[in-house]
Short mmCIF file of C-alpha atoms and ligand atoms in Angstrom, two decimals:
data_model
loop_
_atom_site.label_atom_id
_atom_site.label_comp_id
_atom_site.label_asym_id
_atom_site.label_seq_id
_atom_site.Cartn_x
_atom_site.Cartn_y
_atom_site.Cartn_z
CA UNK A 74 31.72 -21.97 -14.01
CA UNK A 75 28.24 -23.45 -14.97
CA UNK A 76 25.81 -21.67 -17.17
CA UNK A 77 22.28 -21.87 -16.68
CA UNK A 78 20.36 -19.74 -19.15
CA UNK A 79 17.77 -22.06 -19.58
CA UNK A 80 14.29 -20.54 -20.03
CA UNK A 81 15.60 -16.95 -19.75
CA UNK A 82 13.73 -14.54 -22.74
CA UNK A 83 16.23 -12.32 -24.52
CA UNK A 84 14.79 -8.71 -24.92
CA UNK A 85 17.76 -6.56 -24.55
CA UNK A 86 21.16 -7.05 -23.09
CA UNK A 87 20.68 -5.21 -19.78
CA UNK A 88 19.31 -8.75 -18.37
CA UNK A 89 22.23 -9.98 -18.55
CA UNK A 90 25.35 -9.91 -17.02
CA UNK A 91 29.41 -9.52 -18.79
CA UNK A 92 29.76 -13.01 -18.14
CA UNK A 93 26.65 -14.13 -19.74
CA UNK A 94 27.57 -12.57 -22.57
CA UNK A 95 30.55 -13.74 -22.92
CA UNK A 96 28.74 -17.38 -22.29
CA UNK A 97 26.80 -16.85 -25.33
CA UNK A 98 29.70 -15.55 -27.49
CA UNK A 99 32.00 -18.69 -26.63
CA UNK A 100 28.95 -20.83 -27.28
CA UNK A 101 28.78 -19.00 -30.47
CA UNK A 102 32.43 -19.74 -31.37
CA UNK A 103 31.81 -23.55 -30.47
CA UNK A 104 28.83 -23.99 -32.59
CA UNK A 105 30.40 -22.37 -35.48
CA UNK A 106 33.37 -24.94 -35.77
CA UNK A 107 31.00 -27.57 -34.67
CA UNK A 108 28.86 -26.30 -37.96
CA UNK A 109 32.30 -25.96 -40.08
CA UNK A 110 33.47 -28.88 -38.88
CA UNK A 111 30.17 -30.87 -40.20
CA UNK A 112 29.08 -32.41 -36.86
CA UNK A 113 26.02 -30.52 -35.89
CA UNK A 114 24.80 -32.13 -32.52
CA UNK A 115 20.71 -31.43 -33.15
CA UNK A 116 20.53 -29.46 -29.47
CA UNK A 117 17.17 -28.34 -30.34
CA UNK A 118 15.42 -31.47 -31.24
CA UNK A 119 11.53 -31.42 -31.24
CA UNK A 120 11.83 -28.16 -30.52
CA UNK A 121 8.61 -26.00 -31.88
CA UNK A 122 9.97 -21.56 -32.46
CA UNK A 123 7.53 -19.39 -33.42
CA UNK A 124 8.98 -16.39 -35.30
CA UNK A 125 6.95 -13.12 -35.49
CA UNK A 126 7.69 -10.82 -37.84
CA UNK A 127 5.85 -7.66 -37.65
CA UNK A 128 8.22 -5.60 -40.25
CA UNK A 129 10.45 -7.05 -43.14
CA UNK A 130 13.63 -9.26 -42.34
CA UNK A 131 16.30 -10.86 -44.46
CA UNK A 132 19.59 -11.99 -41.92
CA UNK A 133 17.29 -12.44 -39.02
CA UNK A 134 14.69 -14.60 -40.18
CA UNK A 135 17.00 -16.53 -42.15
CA UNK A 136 19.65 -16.55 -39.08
CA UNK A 137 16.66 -18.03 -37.11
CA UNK A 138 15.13 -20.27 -39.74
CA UNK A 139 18.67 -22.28 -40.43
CA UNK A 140 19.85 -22.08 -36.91
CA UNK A 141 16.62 -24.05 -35.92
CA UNK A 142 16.72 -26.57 -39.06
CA UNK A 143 20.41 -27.02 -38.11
CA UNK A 144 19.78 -27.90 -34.42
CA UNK A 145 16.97 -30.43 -35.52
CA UNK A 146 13.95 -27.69 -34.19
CA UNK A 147 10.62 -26.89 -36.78
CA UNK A 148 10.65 -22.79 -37.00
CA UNK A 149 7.04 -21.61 -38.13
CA UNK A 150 7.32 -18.13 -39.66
CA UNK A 151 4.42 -15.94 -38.77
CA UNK A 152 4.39 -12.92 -41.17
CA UNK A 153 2.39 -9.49 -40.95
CA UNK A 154 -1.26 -9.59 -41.12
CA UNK A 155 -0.74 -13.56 -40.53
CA UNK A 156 -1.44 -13.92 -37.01
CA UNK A 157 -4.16 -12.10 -34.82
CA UNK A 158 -1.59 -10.52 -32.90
CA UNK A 159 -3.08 -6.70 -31.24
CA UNK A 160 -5.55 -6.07 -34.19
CA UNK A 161 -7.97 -9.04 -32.78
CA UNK A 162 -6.11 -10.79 -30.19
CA UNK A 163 -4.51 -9.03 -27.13
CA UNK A 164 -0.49 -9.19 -26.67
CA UNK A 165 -0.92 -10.99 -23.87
CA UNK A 166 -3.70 -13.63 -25.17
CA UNK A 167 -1.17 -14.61 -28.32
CA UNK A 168 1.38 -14.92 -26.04
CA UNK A 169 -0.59 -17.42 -23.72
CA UNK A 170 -1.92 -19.22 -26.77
CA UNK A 171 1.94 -19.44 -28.63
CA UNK A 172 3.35 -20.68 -25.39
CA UNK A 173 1.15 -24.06 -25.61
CA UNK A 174 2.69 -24.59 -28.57
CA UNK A 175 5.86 -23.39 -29.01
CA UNK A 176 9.19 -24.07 -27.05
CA UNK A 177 10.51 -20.24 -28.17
CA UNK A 178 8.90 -17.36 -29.63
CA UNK A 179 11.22 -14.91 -31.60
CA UNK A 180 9.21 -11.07 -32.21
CA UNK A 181 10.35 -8.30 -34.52
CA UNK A 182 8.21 -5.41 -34.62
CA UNK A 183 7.44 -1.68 -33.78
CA UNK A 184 7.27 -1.20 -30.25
CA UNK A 185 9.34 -2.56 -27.31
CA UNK A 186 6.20 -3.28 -24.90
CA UNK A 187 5.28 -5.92 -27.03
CA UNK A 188 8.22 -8.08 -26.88
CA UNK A 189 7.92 -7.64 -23.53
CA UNK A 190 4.37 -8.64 -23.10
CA UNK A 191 4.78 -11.47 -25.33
CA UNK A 192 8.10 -12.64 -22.74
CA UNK A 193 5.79 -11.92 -20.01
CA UNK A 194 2.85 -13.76 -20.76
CA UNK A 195 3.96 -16.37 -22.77
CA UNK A 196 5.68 -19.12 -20.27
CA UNK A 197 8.53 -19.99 -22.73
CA UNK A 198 11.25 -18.05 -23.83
CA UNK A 199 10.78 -14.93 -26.28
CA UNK A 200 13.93 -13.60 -28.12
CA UNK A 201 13.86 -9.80 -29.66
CA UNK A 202 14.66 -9.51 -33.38
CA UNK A 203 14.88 -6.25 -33.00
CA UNK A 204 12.26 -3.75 -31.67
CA UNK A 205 11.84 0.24 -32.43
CA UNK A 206 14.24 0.47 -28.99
CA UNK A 207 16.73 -2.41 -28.81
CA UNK A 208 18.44 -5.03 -31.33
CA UNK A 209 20.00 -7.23 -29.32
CA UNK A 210 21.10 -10.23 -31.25
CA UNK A 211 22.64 -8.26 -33.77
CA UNK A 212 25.17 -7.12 -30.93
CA UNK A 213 26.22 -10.48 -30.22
CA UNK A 214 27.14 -11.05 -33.94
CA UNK A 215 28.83 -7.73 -34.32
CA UNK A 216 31.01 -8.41 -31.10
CA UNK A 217 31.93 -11.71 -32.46
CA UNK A 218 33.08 -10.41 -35.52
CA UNK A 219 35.33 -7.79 -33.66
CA UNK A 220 36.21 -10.43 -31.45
CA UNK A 221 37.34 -12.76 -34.84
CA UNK A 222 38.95 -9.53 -36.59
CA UNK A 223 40.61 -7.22 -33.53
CA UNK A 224 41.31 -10.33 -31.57
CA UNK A 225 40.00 -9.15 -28.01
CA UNK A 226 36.84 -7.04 -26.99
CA UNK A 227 38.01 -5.27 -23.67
CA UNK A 228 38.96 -2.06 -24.41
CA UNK A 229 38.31 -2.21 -28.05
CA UNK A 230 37.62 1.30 -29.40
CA UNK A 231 34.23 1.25 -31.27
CA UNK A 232 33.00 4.30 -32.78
CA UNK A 233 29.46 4.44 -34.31
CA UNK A 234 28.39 7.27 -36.30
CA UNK A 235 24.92 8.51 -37.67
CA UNK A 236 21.63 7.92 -36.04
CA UNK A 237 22.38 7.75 -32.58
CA UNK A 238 19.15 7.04 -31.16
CA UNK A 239 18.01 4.43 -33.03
CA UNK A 240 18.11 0.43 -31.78
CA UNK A 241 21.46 0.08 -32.86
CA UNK A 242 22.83 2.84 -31.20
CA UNK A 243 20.92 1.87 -27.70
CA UNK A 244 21.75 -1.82 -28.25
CA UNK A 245 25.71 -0.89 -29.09
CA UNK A 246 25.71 1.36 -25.91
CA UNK A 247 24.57 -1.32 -23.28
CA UNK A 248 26.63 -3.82 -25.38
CA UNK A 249 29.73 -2.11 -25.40
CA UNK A 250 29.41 -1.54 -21.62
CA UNK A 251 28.55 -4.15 -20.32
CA UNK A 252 31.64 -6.00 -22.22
CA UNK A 253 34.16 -2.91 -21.43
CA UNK A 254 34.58 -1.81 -24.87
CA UNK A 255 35.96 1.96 -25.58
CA UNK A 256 32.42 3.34 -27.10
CA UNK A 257 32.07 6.31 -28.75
CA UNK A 258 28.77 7.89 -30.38
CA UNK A 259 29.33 10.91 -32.96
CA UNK A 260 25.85 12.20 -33.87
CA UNK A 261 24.23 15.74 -34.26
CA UNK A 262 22.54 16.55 -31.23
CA UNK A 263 19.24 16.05 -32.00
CA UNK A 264 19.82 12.54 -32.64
CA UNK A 265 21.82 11.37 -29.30
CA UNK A 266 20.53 8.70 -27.29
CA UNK A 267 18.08 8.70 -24.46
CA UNK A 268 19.87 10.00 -21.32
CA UNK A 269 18.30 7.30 -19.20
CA UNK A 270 20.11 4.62 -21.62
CA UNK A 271 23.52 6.52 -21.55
CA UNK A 272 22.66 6.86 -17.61
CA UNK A 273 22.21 2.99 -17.37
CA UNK A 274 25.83 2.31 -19.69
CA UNK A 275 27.54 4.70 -18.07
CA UNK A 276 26.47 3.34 -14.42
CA UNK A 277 27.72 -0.09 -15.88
CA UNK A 278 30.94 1.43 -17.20
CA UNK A 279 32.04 2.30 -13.56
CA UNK A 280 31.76 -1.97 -13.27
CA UNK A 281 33.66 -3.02 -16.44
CA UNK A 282 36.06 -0.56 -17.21
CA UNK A 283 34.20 0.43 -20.31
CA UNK A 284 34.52 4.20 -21.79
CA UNK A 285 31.64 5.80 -23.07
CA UNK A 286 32.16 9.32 -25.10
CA UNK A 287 28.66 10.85 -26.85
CA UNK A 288 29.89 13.75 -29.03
CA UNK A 289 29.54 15.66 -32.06
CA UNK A 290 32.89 15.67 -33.45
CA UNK A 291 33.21 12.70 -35.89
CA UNK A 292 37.01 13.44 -35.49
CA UNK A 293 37.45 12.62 -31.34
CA UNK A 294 35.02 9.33 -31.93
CA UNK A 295 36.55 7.74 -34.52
CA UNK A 296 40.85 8.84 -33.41
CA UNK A 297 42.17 5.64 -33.14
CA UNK A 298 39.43 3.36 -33.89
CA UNK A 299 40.12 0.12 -34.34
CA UNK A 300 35.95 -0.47 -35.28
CA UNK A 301 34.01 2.05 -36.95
CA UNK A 302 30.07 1.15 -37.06
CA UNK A 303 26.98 2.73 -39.04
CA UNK A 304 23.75 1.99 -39.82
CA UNK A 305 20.75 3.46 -41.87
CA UNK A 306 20.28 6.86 -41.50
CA UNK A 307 16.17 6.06 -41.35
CA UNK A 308 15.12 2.99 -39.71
CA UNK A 309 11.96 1.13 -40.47
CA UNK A 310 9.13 2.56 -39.38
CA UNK A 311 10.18 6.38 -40.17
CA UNK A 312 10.65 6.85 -43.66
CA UNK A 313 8.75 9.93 -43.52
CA UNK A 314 12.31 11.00 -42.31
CA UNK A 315 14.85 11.26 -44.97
CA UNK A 316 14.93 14.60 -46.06
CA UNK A 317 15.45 15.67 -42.50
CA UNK A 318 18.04 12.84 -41.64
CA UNK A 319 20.18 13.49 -44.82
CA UNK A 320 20.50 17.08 -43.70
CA UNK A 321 21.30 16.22 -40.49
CA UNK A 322 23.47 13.14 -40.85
CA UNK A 323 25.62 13.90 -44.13
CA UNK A 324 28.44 14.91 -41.87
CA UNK A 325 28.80 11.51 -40.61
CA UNK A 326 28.67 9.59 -43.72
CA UNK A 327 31.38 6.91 -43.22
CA UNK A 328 34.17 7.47 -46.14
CA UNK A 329 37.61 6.52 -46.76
CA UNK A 330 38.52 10.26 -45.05
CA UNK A 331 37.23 9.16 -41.70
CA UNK A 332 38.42 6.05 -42.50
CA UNK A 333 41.70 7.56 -42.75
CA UNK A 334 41.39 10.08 -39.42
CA UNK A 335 41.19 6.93 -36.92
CA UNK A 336 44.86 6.52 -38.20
CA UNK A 337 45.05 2.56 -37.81
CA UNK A 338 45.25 1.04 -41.28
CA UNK A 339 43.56 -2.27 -40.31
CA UNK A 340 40.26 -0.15 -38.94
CA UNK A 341 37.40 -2.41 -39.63
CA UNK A 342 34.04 -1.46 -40.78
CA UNK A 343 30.81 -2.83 -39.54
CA UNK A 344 27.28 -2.26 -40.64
CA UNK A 345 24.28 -4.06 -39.26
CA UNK A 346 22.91 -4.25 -43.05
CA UNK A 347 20.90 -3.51 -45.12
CA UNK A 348 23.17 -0.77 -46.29
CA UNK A 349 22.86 2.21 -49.04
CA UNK A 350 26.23 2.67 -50.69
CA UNK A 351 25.07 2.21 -54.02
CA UNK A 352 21.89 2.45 -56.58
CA UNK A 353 21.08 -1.18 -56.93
CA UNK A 354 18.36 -1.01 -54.99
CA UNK A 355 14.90 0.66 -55.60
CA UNK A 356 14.93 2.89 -52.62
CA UNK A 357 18.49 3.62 -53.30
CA UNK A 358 17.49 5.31 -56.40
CA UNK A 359 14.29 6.93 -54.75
CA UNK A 360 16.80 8.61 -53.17
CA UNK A 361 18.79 9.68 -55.78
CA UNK A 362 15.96 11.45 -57.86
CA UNK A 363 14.91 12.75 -54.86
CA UNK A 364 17.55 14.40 -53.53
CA UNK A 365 20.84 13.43 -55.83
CA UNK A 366 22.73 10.85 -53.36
CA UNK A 367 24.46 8.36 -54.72
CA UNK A 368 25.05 6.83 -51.02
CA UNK A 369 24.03 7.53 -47.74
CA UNK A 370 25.59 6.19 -44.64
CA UNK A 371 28.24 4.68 -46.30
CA UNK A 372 30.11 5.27 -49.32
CA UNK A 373 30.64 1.75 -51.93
CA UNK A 374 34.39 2.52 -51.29
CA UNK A 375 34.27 1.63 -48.07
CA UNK A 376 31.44 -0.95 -48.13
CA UNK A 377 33.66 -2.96 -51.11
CA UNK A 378 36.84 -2.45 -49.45
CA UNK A 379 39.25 -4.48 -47.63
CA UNK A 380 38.09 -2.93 -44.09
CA UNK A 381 34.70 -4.15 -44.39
CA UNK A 382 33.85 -7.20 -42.59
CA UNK A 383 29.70 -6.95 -42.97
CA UNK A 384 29.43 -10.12 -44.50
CA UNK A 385 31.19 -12.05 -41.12
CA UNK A 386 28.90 -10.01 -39.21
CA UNK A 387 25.99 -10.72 -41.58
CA UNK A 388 26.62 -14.93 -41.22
CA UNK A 389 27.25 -14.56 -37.45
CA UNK A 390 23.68 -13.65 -36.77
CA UNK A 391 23.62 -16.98 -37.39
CA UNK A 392 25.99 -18.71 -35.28
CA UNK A 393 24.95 -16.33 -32.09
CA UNK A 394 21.08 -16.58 -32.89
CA UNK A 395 21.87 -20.47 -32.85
CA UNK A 396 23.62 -20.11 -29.31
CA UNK A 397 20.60 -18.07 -27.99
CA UNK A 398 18.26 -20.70 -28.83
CA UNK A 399 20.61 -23.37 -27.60
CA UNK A 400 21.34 -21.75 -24.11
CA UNK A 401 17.78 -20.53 -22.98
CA UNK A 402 16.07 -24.10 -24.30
N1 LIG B 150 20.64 -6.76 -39.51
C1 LIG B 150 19.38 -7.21 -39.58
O1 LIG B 150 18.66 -7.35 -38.59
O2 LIG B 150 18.99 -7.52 -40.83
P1 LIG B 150 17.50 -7.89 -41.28
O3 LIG B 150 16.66 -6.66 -41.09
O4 LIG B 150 17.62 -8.32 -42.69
O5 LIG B 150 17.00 -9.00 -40.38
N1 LIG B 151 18.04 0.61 -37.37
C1 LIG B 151 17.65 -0.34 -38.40
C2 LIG B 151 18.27 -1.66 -38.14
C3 LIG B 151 17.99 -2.70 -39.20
C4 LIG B 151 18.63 -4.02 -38.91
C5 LIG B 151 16.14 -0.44 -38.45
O1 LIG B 151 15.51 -0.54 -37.39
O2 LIG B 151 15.58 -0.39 -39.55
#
């Protein structure tokens, strides 16, 4: 079956369909041999990408930077406070301006209307880096890793535990449906997703098959696991919140106990990174003086160990980023 993705934006999985994504995780595959292999075919030649970064990125800027150099395309990084973007220019007048340009605009930043003015005003394609709401490309690499490590993604149980409301969570939730994974959510109440996200998974689960359990109880997500996902307990943009979050989310701390409850000794452990598991970094020790953690969503046990497959994950923003740019140019 042909694939025609050209000039399609890439704001959150719910535009597209199983198959798509499936499209985009093959092509992923492909152009990581091809890379491996040496013989890079330069599919983005000429090509101009803008990328916008409105808050701090190390995998995703990079991912985007050497996917673009690799396929023979110029990337022009366009930091904070280096573009007019909303403080003198509208959303919409940025976009119209970029997409003279540029052949692709990539946008990370705070809120999800933007990347969605930017797509809708700008006449090229516009790929999310992640937004406040959604963080779709980092899906795509995580589900290639499982797909490299478990060998399959139908039916694959994937539990994710901590902040469930967050851009991973939402982005994991449509993901996982749409692909017909075995999904499960533990988080405290007061940090579940958006009903009207869970409403739109769980509407798509009915298509593929998937299974979609939002709980509590660390112990019914993560029984026989064969994934086990976290991320920071305060994303960017809220750290005004950790006092409250590490009340609310040291329960679901991923350690070598819950490791052990999923009961499958190959049980993989994914993290979207950065991570806090130990006190090498500066807010890592913040933390520590502040409130006496040593790590937060997950411990250095399990970060170091032999489950841990975050630095796949971590290249194959790469390799999918690349097949995003390759398939919608
Ligand atoms: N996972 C991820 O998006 O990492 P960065 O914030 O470093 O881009
Ligand atoms: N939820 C995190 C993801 C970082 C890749 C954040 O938004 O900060």
């Amino acid at each position: 079956m042909a694939f025609n993705l050209k000039g399609r934006s890439f704001l959150t999985l719910r535009d597209f369909t199983s198959k798509e994504i499936g499209y985009l995780l093959d092509l992923a595959k492909e152009l990581k041999e091809l890379k491996y292999a040496g013989i890079q075919k330069k599919m983005l030649e000429g090509k101009n990408i803008a990328l916008i970064f409105e808050k701090p990125s190390t995998r995703t800027r990079c991912a985007f930077t050497v996917a673009c150099i690799d396929e023979g395309a110029h990337p022009e990084y366009l930091g904070k406070g280096d573009i007019q973007l909303g403080k003198k220019e509208s959303t919409a007048d940025t976009a119209k301006v970029l997409g003279r340009m540029f052949d692709g605009i990539e946008f990370r930043g705070f809120k999800h209307e933007t990347v969605e003015q930017l797509a809708a005003n700008a006449g090229v394609p516009v790929w999310n880096g992640l937004t406040d709401k959604y963080h779709p490309t980092q899906i795509l690499a995580d589900f290639l890793t499982i797909k490299e490590h478990v060998g399959r993604l139908k039916g694959v149980k994937l539990a994710y535990v901590g902040d469930g409301r967050n851009n991973m969570a939402n982005s994991l939730l449509v993901g996982s449906a749409k692909m017909g994974l075995d999904f499960r959510i533990a988080a405290p109440k007061s940090l579940f997703p958006d009903p009207e996200i869970v409403a739109y998974a769980e509407n798509v689960a009915k298509e593929t098959n998937a299974h979609i359990l939002i709980t509590e109880n660390v112990d019914e997500a993560v029984k026989g696991a064969d994934a086990i996902y976290t991320d920071v307990w305060v994303s960017m943009g809220e750290e005004d919140k950790f006092e409250e979050r590490i009340k609310l989310l040291q329960p679901y701390q991923v350690n070598m106990d819950m490791l052990d409850k999923t009961e499958n000794e190959d049980v993989i452990f994914l993290h979207c990174l950065p991570a806090f598991h130990d006190l090498d970094t500066s807010v890592g020790r913040e933390i520590f003086e502040k409130y006496g953690l040593k790590e937060m969503e997950v411990t250095d046990e399990v970060f170091q160990s032999r489950h841990s497959v975050v630095f796949d994950e971590a290249e194959n923003r790469m390799h999918t980023i690349k097949a995003v740019m390759v398939a919608t140019l």
